[in-house]
Coordinates of N, CA and C in Angstrom, one line a residue:
X599 N 0.3 10.9 34.4 CA 1.4 9.9 34.3 C 2.6 10.5 34.9
X600 N 3.4 9.7 35.6 CA 4.7 10.1 36.2 C 5.8 9.8 35.2
X601 N 6.5 10.8 34.8 CA 7.5 10.7 33.7 C 8.8 11.2 34.2
X602 N 9.8 10.4 34.0 CA 11.2 10.9 34.3 C 12.0 11.2 33.0
X603 N 12.5 12.4 33.0 CA 13.4 12.8 31.9 C 14.8 12.7 32.3
X604 N 15.6 11.9 31.5 CA 17.1 11.9 31.8 C 17.8 12.9 31.0
X605 N 18.4 13.9 31.6 CA 19.2 14.9 30.9 C 18.4 16.2 30.7
X606 N 19.0 17.3 31.0 CA 18.3 18.6 30.8 C 19.0 19.4 29.7
X607 N 19.4 18.8 28.7 CA 20.0 19.5 27.5 C 18.9 20.0 26.7
X608 N 19.1 20.2 25.4 CA 18.2 20.8 24.5 C 16.9 20.0 24.4
X609 N 17.0 18.7 24.1 CA 15.8 17.9 23.9 C 15.2 17.5 25.2
X610 N 16.0 17.3 26.3 CA 15.5 17.1 27.6 C 14.6 18.2 28.1
X611 N 15.1 19.4 27.9 CA 14.3 20.6 28.2 C 13.0 20.7 27.4
X612 N 13.1 20.4 26.1 CA 12.0 20.4 25.2 C 10.9 19.4 25.7
X613 N 11.2 18.2 26.0 CA 10.3 17.2 26.5 C 9.7 17.6 27.8
X614 N 10.5 18.2 28.7 CA 10.0 18.7 30.0 C 9.0 19.7 29.8
X615 N 9.3 20.7 29.0 CA 8.3 21.8 28.7 C 7.0 21.2 28.1
X616 N 7.2 20.3 27.2 CA 6.1 19.7 26.5 C 5.1 18.9 27.4
X617 N 5.7 18.2 28.4 CA 4.9 17.2 29.1 C 4.5 17.7 30.5
X618 N 5.2 18.7 31.1 CA 5.1 19.0 32.5 C 3.7 19.6 32.9
X619 N 2.9 20.1 31.9 CA 1.6 20.7 32.3 C 0.5 19.6 32.2
X620 N 0.8 18.5 31.7 CA -0.2 17.4 31.6 C 0.1 16.2 32.4
X621 N 1.4 16.1 32.9 CA 1.9 15.0 33.6 C 2.8 15.4 34.8
X622 N 3.0 14.5 35.7 CA 4.0 14.8 36.8 C 5.4 14.4 36.3
X623 N 6.2 15.4 36.1 CA 7.5 15.2 35.5 C 8.6 15.5 36.5
X624 N 9.7 14.6 36.4 CA 10.9 14.8 37.1 C 12.0 14.8 36.1
X625 N 13.1 15.6 36.4 CA 14.3 15.6 35.5 C 15.5 15.2 36.3
X626 N 16.2 14.2 35.8 CA 17.5 13.8 36.5 C 18.6 14.4 35.7
X627 N 19.4 15.2 36.3 CA 20.5 15.9 35.7 C 21.6 16.2 36.7
X628 N 22.8 15.7 36.5 CA 23.9 15.9 37.4 C 24.5 17.3 37.4
X629 N 24.3 18.0 36.3 CA 24.9 19.3 36.2 C 23.8 20.4 36.6
X630 N 23.9 21.0 37.8 CA 22.9 21.9 38.3 C 22.7 23.1 37.4
X631 N 23.8 23.5 36.7 CA 23.6 24.7 35.8 C 22.6 24.4 34.7
X632 N 22.5 23.2 34.3 CA 21.5 22.8 33.2 C 20.1 22.9 33.7
X633 N 19.9 22.9 35.0 CA 18.6 22.9 35.6 C 18.0 24.3 35.8
X634 N 18.8 25.3 35.4 CA 18.4 26.7 35.7 C 17.1 27.0 35.1
X635 N 16.8 26.5 33.9 CA 15.6 26.9 33.2 C 14.5 25.8 33.3
X636 N 14.7 24.8 34.1 CA 13.7 23.8 34.3 C 12.6 24.3 35.4
X637 N 11.4 24.3 35.0 CA 10.3 24.8 35.9 C 9.1 23.8 35.8
X638 N 8.2 23.8 36.8 CA 7.1 23.0 36.8 C 7.4 21.5 36.7
X639 N 8.6 21.2 37.2 CA 9.1 19.8 37.2 C 10.0 19.5 38.4
X640 N 10.0 18.3 39.0 CA 10.8 18.0 40.1 C 12.3 17.8 39.6
X641 N 13.2 18.4 40.3 CA 14.6 18.3 39.9 C 15.3 17.3 40.8
X642 N 15.9 16.3 40.1 CA 16.6 15.2 40.8 C 18.1 15.3 40.4
X643 N 19.0 15.1 41.3 CA 20.4 15.2 41.0 C 21.1 13.8 41.2
X644 N 20.4 12.9 41.9 CA 21.0 11.6 42.2 C 20.1 10.5 41.7
X645 N 20.6 9.4 41.2 CA 19.8 8.3 40.7 C 18.9 7.7 41.8
X646 N 19.4 7.7 43.1 CA 18.7 7.1 44.2 C 17.3 7.8 44.4
X647 N 17.2 9.0 44.0 CA 16.0 9.8 44.2 C 14.8 9.3 43.3
X648 N 15.2 8.5 42.2 CA 14.3 8.0 41.2 C 13.3 7.0 41.9
X649 N 13.8 6.3 42.8 CA 13.0 5.2 43.5 C 11.7 5.8 44.2
X650 N 11.9 6.9 44.8 CA 10.8 7.6 45.5 C 9.8 8.2 44.6
X651 N 10.4 8.7 43.4 CA 9.5 9.3 42.4 C 8.6 8.2 41.7
X652 N 9.2 7.1 41.5 CA 8.5 5.9 40.9 C 7.9 6.2 39.6
X653 N 8.7 6.5 38.6 CA 8.1 6.9 37.3 C 7.4 5.7 36.6
X654 N 6.5 6.0 35.7 CA 5.8 5.0 34.9 C 6.4 5.0 33.5
X655 N 7.2 6.1 33.2 CA 7.8 6.2 31.9 C 9.1 7.0 32.1
X656 N 10.2 6.5 31.4 CA 11.5 7.2 31.4 C 11.8 7.6 30.0
X657 N 12.1 8.9 29.8 CA 12.5 9.3 28.4 C 14.0 9.7 28.5
X658 N 14.8 9.0 27.9 CA 16.3 9.2 28.0 C 16.7 10.2 26.9
X659 N 17.1 11.4 27.3 CA 17.5 12.5 26.4 C 19.0 12.9 26.6
X660 N 19.8 12.0 27.2 CA 21.2 12.4 27.3 C 21.9 12.2 26.0
X661 N 23.1 12.7 25.9 CA 23.9 12.6 24.6 C 24.1 11.1 24.3
X662 N 24.2 10.9 23.0 CA 24.2 9.5 22.5 C 25.2 8.6 23.1
X663 N 26.4 9.1 23.4 CA 27.4 8.2 24.0 C 27.2 7.8 25.4
X664 N 26.2 8.4 26.1 CA 25.9 8.1 27.5 C 24.5 7.5 27.6
X665 N 23.8 7.2 26.5 CA 22.4 6.8 26.5 C 22.3 5.5 27.3
X666 N 23.0 4.4 27.0 CA 22.9 3.1 27.7 C 23.4 3.2 29.1
X667 N 24.4 4.0 29.3 CA 25.0 4.2 30.7 C 23.9 4.9 31.6
X668 N 23.2 5.8 31.0 CA 22.2 6.6 31.8 C 21.1 5.6 32.2
X669 N 20.7 4.7 31.2 CA 19.7 3.7 31.5 C 20.1 2.8 32.7
X670 N 21.3 2.3 32.6 CA 21.9 1.4 33.6 C 21.9 2.0 35.0
X671 N 22.1 3.3 35.0 CA 22.2 4.1 36.3 C 20.9 4.1 37.0
X672 N 19.7 4.1 36.3 CA 18.4 4.3 36.9 C 17.6 3.0 37.0
X673 N 18.0 2.0 36.2 CA 17.2 0.7 36.1 C 17.0 0.1 37.5
X674 N 18.0 0.1 38.4 CA 17.8 -0.5 39.7 C 16.7 0.2 40.6
X675 N 16.4 1.4 40.2 CA 15.4 2.1 41.0 C 14.0 2.2 40.3
X676 N 13.8 1.5 39.3 CA 12.6 1.5 38.6 C 11.7 0.3 39.0
X677 N 10.4 0.6 38.9 CA 9.4 -0.5 39.1 C 9.3 -1.4 37.8
X678 N 9.0 -2.6 37.9 CA 9.0 -3.5 36.7 C 8.1 -3.1 35.6
X679 N 7.0 -2.3 36.0 CA 6.1 -1.9 35.0 C 6.5 -0.6 34.2
X680 N 7.6 0.0 34.7 CA 8.0 1.3 34.1 C 8.5 1.0 32.6
X681 N 8.0 1.9 31.7 CA 8.4 1.8 30.3 C 9.7 2.7 30.1
X682 N 10.7 2.2 29.5 CA 11.9 3.0 29.3 C 11.9 3.4 27.8
X683 N 12.4 4.5 27.5 CA 12.4 5.0 26.1 C 13.6 5.8 25.8
X684 N 14.0 5.9 24.5 CA 15.1 6.8 24.1 C 14.7 7.5 22.8
X685 N 15.5 8.6 22.5 CA 15.2 9.3 21.3 C 16.5 9.4 20.4
X686 N 17.3 8.4 20.6 CA 18.7 8.4 20.0 C 18.6 8.4 18.5
X687 N 19.6 9.0 17.9 CA 19.7 9.2 16.4 C 20.2 7.9 15.7
X688 N 21.0 7.1 16.4 CA 21.5 5.9 15.9 C 21.1 4.8 16.9
X689 N 20.5 3.7 16.4 CA 19.9 2.7 17.3 C 20.8 1.4 17.4
X690 N 22.0 1.4 16.8 CA 22.8 0.2 16.6 C 22.9 -0.6 17.8
X691 N 23.3 -0.1 19.0 CA 23.5 -0.9 20.2 C 22.2 -1.0 21.1
X692 N 21.3 -0.2 20.8 CA 20.1 -0.1 21.7 C 19.2 -1.4 21.5
X693 N 19.1 -1.9 20.3 CA 18.3 -3.1 20.1 C 18.8 -4.2 21.0
X694 N 20.1 -4.4 21.1 CA 20.6 -5.5 21.9 C 20.3 -5.2 23.4
X695 N 20.5 -3.9 23.7 CA 20.3 -3.5 25.1 C 18.9 -3.8 25.6
X696 N 17.9 -3.4 24.8 CA 16.5 -3.6 25.1 C 16.1 -5.1 25.3
X697 N 16.7 -5.9 24.5 CA 16.4 -7.4 24.5 C 16.7 -8.0 25.9
X698 N 17.8 -7.4 26.6 CA 18.2 -8.0 27.9 C 17.9 -7.1 29.1
X699 N 17.3 -6.0 28.9 CA 17.1 -5.1 30.1 C 16.0 -5.5 31.0
X700 N 15.0 -6.2 30.5 CA 13.9 -6.7 31.4 C 12.8 -5.7 31.6
X701 N 12.8 -4.6 30.9 CA 11.7 -3.6 31.0 C 11.0 -3.4 29.7
X702 N 9.7 -3.1 29.7 CA 9.1 -2.7 28.5 C 9.7 -1.4 28.0
X703 N 9.8 -1.3 26.6 CA 10.5 -0.1 26.0 C 9.8 0.4 24.8
X704 N 10.1 1.6 24.5 CA 9.7 2.3 23.2 C 10.9 3.1 22.8
X705 N 11.2 3.0 21.5 CA 12.3 3.8 20.9 C 11.8 4.6 19.8
X706 N 12.1 5.9 19.9 CA 11.6 6.9 18.9 C 12.7 7.8 18.4
X707 N 12.6 8.5 17.4 CA 13.6 9.4 16.9 C 12.9 10.7 16.3
X708 N 12.7 11.7 17.1 CA 12.2 13.0 16.5 C 13.2 13.5 15.4
X709 N 12.8 13.5 14.2 CA 13.8 13.9 13.1 C 13.9 15.4 13.0
X710 N 14.1 16.1 14.1 CA 14.3 17.5 14.2 C 15.0 17.8 15.5
X711 N 15.5 19.0 15.6 CA 16.2 19.4 16.8 C 16.1 20.9 17.0
X712 N 16.5 21.4 18.2 CA 16.4 22.8 18.5 C 17.2 23.7 17.6
X713 N 18.3 23.1 17.0 CA 19.2 23.9 16.2 C 18.5 24.5 15.0
X714 N 17.7 23.7 14.2 CA 17.2 24.2 13.0 C 15.6 24.3 13.0
X715 N 15.0 23.4 13.8 CA 13.5 23.4 13.8 C 12.9 24.5 14.5
X716 N 11.7 24.9 14.1 CA 10.9 25.8 14.9 C 10.0 25.0 15.8
X717 N 10.4 24.9 17.1 CA 9.8 24.1 18.0 C 8.4 24.5 18.3
X718 N 8.0 25.7 17.9 CA 6.7 26.2 18.1 C 5.7 25.8 17.0
X719 N 6.3 25.3 15.9 CA 5.5 24.8 14.8 C 6.2 23.7 14.1
X720 N 5.7 22.5 14.4 CA 6.4 21.3 13.9 C 5.6 20.5 12.8
X721 N 4.7 21.2 12.2 CA 3.8 20.5 11.3 C 4.5 19.9 10.1
X722 N 5.6 20.4 9.7 CA 6.3 19.9 8.5 C 7.5 19.0 8.9
X723 N 7.6 18.7 10.2 CA 8.6 17.8 10.7 C 8.2 16.4 10.8
X724 N 9.2 15.5 10.9 CA 8.9 14.1 10.9 C 9.4 13.4 12.2
X725 N 8.9 12.3 12.5 CA 9.4 11.5 13.6 C 9.2 10.0 13.3
X726 N 10.1 9.2 13.9 CA 10.1 7.8 13.7 C 9.8 7.0 15.0
X727 N 9.0 6.0 14.9 CA 8.7 5.2 16.1 C 9.2 3.8 15.7
X728 N 10.0 3.1 16.5 CA 10.5 1.8 16.2 C 9.4 0.7 16.3
X729 N 9.2 -0.1 15.3 CA 8.1 -1.0 15.3 C 8.2 -2.1 16.3
X730 N 9.4 -2.5 16.7 CA 9.6 -3.6 17.7 C 9.2 -3.1 19.1
X731 N 9.0 -1.8 19.3 CA 8.6 -1.3 20.7 C 7.4 -1.9 21.2
X732 N 7.2 -1.8 22.5 CA 6.1 -2.4 23.2 C 4.8 -1.5 22.9
X733 N 3.7 -2.1 22.9 CA 2.4 -1.5 22.4 C 2.1 -0.2 23.2
X734 N 2.1 -0.3 24.5 CA 1.7 0.9 25.3 C 2.6 2.1 25.1
X735 N 3.9 1.8 25.0 CA 4.9 2.8 24.7 C 4.6 3.5 23.4
X736 N 4.3 2.7 22.4 CA 4.0 3.2 21.0 C 2.7 4.1 21.1
X737 N 1.8 3.6 21.8 CA 0.5 4.4 21.9 C 0.7 5.8 22.5
X738 N 1.6 5.8 23.6 CA 1.8 7.1 24.2 C 2.5 8.1 23.3
X739 N 3.6 7.6 22.6 CA 4.3 8.5 21.7 C 3.6 8.9 20.4
X740 N 2.8 7.9 19.9 CA 1.9 8.3 18.8 C 1.0 9.4 19.1
X741 N 0.4 9.3 20.3 CA -0.5 10.4 20.8 C 0.2 11.7 21.0
X742 N 1.3 11.6 21.6 CA 2.1 12.8 21.8 C 2.5 13.5 20.5
X743 N 3.1 12.7 19.6 CA 3.6 13.3 18.4 C 2.4 13.8 17.5
X744 N 1.3 13.1 17.6 CA 0.1 13.5 16.8 C -0.4 14.9 17.2
X745 N -0.3 15.1 18.6 CA -0.7 16.4 19.1 C 0.2 17.5 18.6
X746 N 1.5 17.2 18.3 CA 2.4 18.2 17.7 C 2.3 18.3 16.2
X747 N 1.4 17.5 15.7 CA 1.1 17.4 14.2 C 2.3 17.0 13.4
X748 N 3.1 16.1 14.0 CA 4.3 15.6 13.3 C 3.8 14.5 12.3
X749 N 4.6 14.3 11.3 CA 4.4 13.2 10.4 C 5.1 12.0 11.0
X750 N 4.3 10.9 11.3 CA 4.8 9.8 12.1 C 5.0 8.6 11.2
X751 N 6.2 8.0 11.3 CA 6.6 6.8 10.5 C 7.1 5.7 11.4
X752 N 6.7 4.5 11.1 CA 7.1 3.4 11.9 C 8.1 2.5 11.1
X753 N 9.3 2.4 11.7 CA 10.3 1.6 11.1 C 10.9 0.6 12.1
X754 N 11.5 -0.5 11.6 CA 12.2 -1.4 12.5 C 13.6 -0.7 12.8
X755 N 14.3 -1.3 13.8 CA 15.6 -0.8 14.1 C 16.5 -0.7 12.9
X756 N 16.5 -1.8 12.1 CA 17.3 -1.9 11.0 C 16.9 -0.8 9.9
X757 N 15.7 -0.7 9.7 CA 15.2 0.3 8.7 C 15.5 1.7 9.2
X758 N 15.4 2.0 10.5 CA 15.7 3.3 11.0 C 17.1 3.7 10.7
X759 N 18.1 2.9 11.0 CA 19.5 3.2 10.9 C 19.8 3.3 9.4
X760 N 19.1 2.6 8.5 CA 19.3 2.8 7.1 C 18.8 4.2 6.6
X761 N 17.6 4.6 7.1 CA 17.1 5.9 6.7 C 18.0 7.0 7.2
X762 N 18.5 6.9 8.5 CA 19.3 7.9 9.1 C 20.6 8.1 8.3
X763 N 21.2 6.9 7.9 CA 22.4 7.0 7.1 C 22.2 7.9 5.8
X764 N 21.0 7.8 5.3 CA 20.7 8.6 4.1 C 20.3 10.0 4.4
X765 N 19.3 10.1 5.3 CA 18.8 11.5 5.5 C 19.6 12.4 6.4
X766 N 20.5 11.8 7.2 CA 21.4 12.6 8.0 C 22.8 12.5 7.5
X767 N 23.2 11.3 7.2 CA 24.6 11.0 6.8 C 25.0 11.9 5.6
X768 N 24.2 12.0 4.5 CA 24.5 12.8 3.3 C 24.7 14.2 3.6
X769 N 23.6 14.9 4.3 CA 23.8 16.3 4.5 C 24.9 16.6 5.5
X770 N 25.1 15.8 6.5 CA 26.2 16.0 7.5 C 27.5 16.0 6.8
X771 N 27.8 15.0 6.0 CA 29.1 14.9 5.3 C 29.2 16.0 4.3
X772 N 28.2 16.3 3.5 CA 28.3 17.4 2.6 C 28.6 18.7 3.2
X773 N 27.9 19.0 4.4 CA 28.1 20.2 5.1 C 29.5 20.3 5.7
X774 N 30.0 19.2 6.2 CA 31.4 19.2 6.7 C 32.4 19.4 5.7
X775 N 32.2 18.9 4.5 CA 33.2 19.2 3.4 C 33.2 20.6 3.0
X776 N 31.9 21.2 2.9 CA 31.8 22.7 2.7 C 32.6 23.5 3.7
X777 N 32.5 23.1 5.0 CA 33.1 23.8 6.1 C 34.7 23.6 6.0
X778 N 35.1 22.4 5.6 CA 36.5 22.1 5.5 C 37.3 22.9 4.5
X779 N 36.6 23.4 3.5 CA 37.3 24.2 2.5 C 37.0 25.7 2.6
X780 N 36.4 26.0 3.8 CA 36.0 27.4 3.9 C 37.1 28.3 4.2
X781 N 36.9 29.6 3.7 CA 37.8 30.7 4.0 C 36.9 31.9 4.0
X782 N 37.4 33.0 4.7 CA 36.7 34.2 4.9 C 36.3 34.8 3.6
X783 N 35.0 35.3 3.5 CA 34.5 36.0 2.4 C 34.0 37.4 2.8
X784 N 34.6 38.4 2.2 CA 34.2 39.8 2.5 C 32.8 40.1 2.0
X785 N 32.5 39.5 0.8 CA 31.2 39.8 0.2 C 30.5 38.6 -0.2
X786 N 30.1 37.7 0.7 CA 29.4 36.4 0.4 C 28.1 36.6 -0.3
X787 N 27.8 35.7 -1.2 CA 26.5 35.7 -1.8 C 25.4 35.1 -1.0
X788 N 24.2 35.1 -1.4 CA 23.1 34.6 -0.6 C 23.2 33.1 -0.4
X789 N 23.5 32.4 -1.4 CA 23.6 30.9 -1.3 C 24.7 30.5 -0.3
X790 N 25.9 31.2 -0.4 CA 27.0 31.0 0.4 C 26.6 31.2 1.9
X791 N 25.9 32.3 2.2 CA 25.5 32.6 3.5 C 24.6 31.6 4.1
X792 N 23.6 31.1 3.2 CA 22.7 30.0 3.7 C 23.5 28.7 4.0
X793 N 24.4 28.4 3.2 CA 25.3 27.2 3.5 C 26.0 27.4 4.8
X794 N 26.5 28.6 4.9 CA 27.3 28.9 6.2 C 26.5 28.8 7.4
X795 N 25.2 29.3 7.3 CA 24.3 29.2 8.5 C 24.1 27.7 8.8
X796 N 23.9 26.9 7.8 CA 23.6 25.5 8.1 C 24.9 24.8 8.7
X797 N 26.1 25.2 8.2 CA 27.3 24.6 8.7 C 27.5 25.0 10.2
X798 N 27.3 26.3 10.5 CA 27.5 26.7 11.9 C 26.5 26.0 12.8
X799 N 25.2 25.8 12.3 CA 24.2 25.1 13.1 C 24.6 23.7 13.4
X800 N 25.1 23.0 12.3 CA 25.5 21.6 12.4 C 26.7 21.4 13.4
X801 N 27.6 22.3 13.2 CA 28.9 22.2 14.0 C 28.7 22.7 15.5
X802 N 27.5 23.2 15.8 CA 27.2 23.5 17.2 C 26.6 22.3 17.9
X803 N 26.4 21.2 17.2 CA 25.9 20.0 17.8 C 27.0 19.2 18.5
X804 N 26.6 18.3 19.4 CA 27.6 17.5 20.1 C 28.5 16.7 19.2
X805 N 29.8 16.7 19.5 CA 30.7 16.0 18.7 C 30.4 14.5 18.5
X806 N 30.0 13.9 19.6 CA 29.7 12.5 19.6 C 28.5 12.2 18.7
X807 N 27.5 13.0 18.7 CA 26.3 12.9 17.9 C 26.8 12.9 16.4
X808 N 27.6 13.9 16.0 CA 28.1 14.0 14.6 C 28.9 12.7 14.3
X809 N 29.7 12.3 15.2 CA 30.5 11.1 14.9 C 29.7 9.9 14.7
X810 N 28.7 9.7 15.6 CA 27.9 8.4 15.6 C 27.1 8.4 14.3
X811 N 26.6 9.6 13.9 CA 25.8 9.6 12.6 C 26.7 9.1 11.5
X812 N 27.9 9.6 11.4 CA 28.9 9.3 10.3 C 29.5 7.9 10.5
X813 N 29.5 7.4 11.7 CA 30.1 6.0 12.0 C 29.0 5.0 11.9
X814 N 27.7 5.4 11.7 CA 26.7 4.4 11.4 C 27.2 3.4 10.3
X815 N 27.1 2.2 10.5 CA 27.7 1.2 9.5 C 27.2 1.4 8.1
X816 N 26.0 2.0 7.9 CA 25.4 2.2 6.6 C 25.8 3.6 6.0
X817 N 26.5 4.4 6.7 CA 26.9 5.7 6.2 C 27.9 5.7 5.1
X818 N 29.0 4.8 5.2 CA 30.0 4.8 4.2 C 29.5 4.7 2.8
X819 N 28.5 3.9 2.6 CA 28.0 3.8 1.2 C 27.4 5.1 0.7
X820 N 26.8 5.9 1.6 CA 26.3 7.2 1.2 C 27.4 8.2 0.9
X821 N 28.5 8.0 1.6 CA 29.7 8.9 1.3 C 30.2 8.5 -0.1
X822 N 30.2 7.2 -0.4 CA 30.7 6.8 -1.7 C 29.8 7.4 -2.8
X823 N 28.5 7.5 -2.6 CA 27.6 8.1 -3.6 C 28.0 9.5 -3.8
X824 N 28.3 10.3 -2.7 CA 28.7 11.7 -2.9 C 29.9 11.8 -3.7
X825 N 30.9 10.9 -3.4 CA 32.2 10.9 -4.2 C 31.9 10.6 -5.7
X826 N 31.0 9.7 -5.9 CA 30.7 9.3 -7.3 C 30.1 10.4 -8.1
X827 N 29.2 11.2 -7.4 CA 28.6 12.3 -8.1 C 29.5 13.5 -8.3
X828 N 30.4 13.7 -7.3 CA 31.4 14.7 -7.5 C 32.4 14.5 -8.6
X829 N 32.7 13.2 -8.7 CA 33.6 12.8 -9.8 C 32.9 13.0 -11.2
X830 N 31.6 12.6 -11.3 CA 30.9 12.8 -12.5 C 30.8 14.3 -12.9
X831 N 30.5 15.1 -11.9 CA 30.3 16.6 -12.1 C 31.7 17.2 -12.5
X832 N 32.7 16.7 -11.8 CA 34.1 17.3 -12.1 C 34.5 16.9 -13.5
X833 N 34.1 15.8 -14.0 CA 34.4 15.4 -15.4 C 33.7 16.3 -16.4
X834 N 32.4 16.5 -16.1 CA 31.6 17.4 -17.0 C 32.2 18.8 -17.0
X835 N 32.6 19.4 -15.9 CA 33.2 20.7 -15.8 C 34.5 20.8 -16.5
X836 N 35.4 19.7 -16.3 CA 36.7 19.7 -16.9 C 36.6 19.7 -18.4
X837 N 35.7 19.0 -18.9 CA 35.5 18.9 -20.4 C 34.6 19.9 -21.0
X838 N 34.1 20.8 -20.1 CA 33.2 21.9 -20.6 C 32.1 21.3 -21.5
X839 N 31.5 20.2 -21.1 CA 30.6 19.4 -21.8 C 29.1 20.0 -21.6
X840 N 28.7 20.9 -22.4 CA 27.4 21.6 -22.2 C 26.3 20.6 -22.3
X841 N 26.3 19.7 -23.2 CA 25.2 18.7 -23.3 C 25.1 17.9 -22.1
X842 N 26.3 17.4 -21.6 CA 26.3 16.6 -20.4 C 25.8 17.4 -19.2
X843 N 26.2 18.7 -19.1 CA 25.7 19.5 -18.0 C 24.2 19.7 -18.0
X844 N 23.7 19.9 -19.2 CA 22.2 20.0 -19.3 C 21.5 18.8 -18.8
X845 N 22.0 17.6 -19.2 CA 21.5 16.3 -18.8 C 21.6 16.2 -17.3
X846 N 22.7 16.6 -16.8 CA 23.0 16.4 -15.3 C 22.0 17.3 -14.5
X847 N 21.8 18.5 -15.0 CA 20.9 19.5 -14.3 C 19.5 18.9 -14.4
X848 N 19.1 18.4 -15.5 CA 17.8 17.8 -15.7 C 17.5 16.7 -14.7
X849 N 18.6 15.8 -14.5 CA 18.5 14.7 -13.6 C 18.3 15.2 -12.1
X850 N 19.2 16.1 -11.8 CA 19.1 16.5 -10.3 C 17.9 17.3 -10.0
X851 N 17.4 18.1 -11.0 CA 16.1 18.8 -10.8 C 14.9 17.8 -10.6
X852 N 15.0 16.7 -11.3 CA 14.0 15.7 -11.2 C 14.1 15.1 -9.8
X853 N 15.3 14.9 -9.3 CA 15.5 14.2 -8.0 C 14.8 15.1 -6.9
X854 N 14.8 16.4 -7.0 CA 14.3 17.2 -5.9 C 12.9 17.7 -6.1
X855 N 12.3 17.3 -7.3 CA 11.0 17.7 -7.6 C 9.9 17.1 -6.7

């Protein structure tokens, strides 16, 4: 299969490495420095070159704020049968885009990234495939993700963004608050160091990605839940209420069991 990857960042490079030995892959990237470690794939620097390559599938891996723009750049050079796809973390505007683009599409979201995941062993990681996607696109990605032994879930656009608000919005916001009150520690404990490692990893991500996860219309309710729990915990601590603390610990242990 002829596959075009848009963007040679972390995930673009991951998909290129993953697919280039079984398919004919080309990578479109305007920054030549990002192409330094791309091998076994055709390197494209201009959208006009896409026409000659004639891909059957496009995987859009550019940063979230440029996802739709990147699609619009290459659409004029694609054959009508070409399937276009994205791996965006927030799907809010993509649903409307796909309705009017005129191309078959498949939207997925690998729920892992190079910052924290072990890309050599993804058995415990998850991925989402959007249920409204076209059949052939879903078949391709289901097969691909199954080979990686990922846990595959199928959600609608709406369900996806609701899940992301919970599973990414809560840890992102909690980690940011931890980092916001941070000060240097000469002798940090193990738990502190683990939190710090997570914070550094999270804050190495693209600013727009972090912003869009938190600006997801469904995230504010999750932030409210964090504030509600902090208020409840603060009240218990302020009152030194041992019975209430025991009850609280029992509740949260049950939540993570």
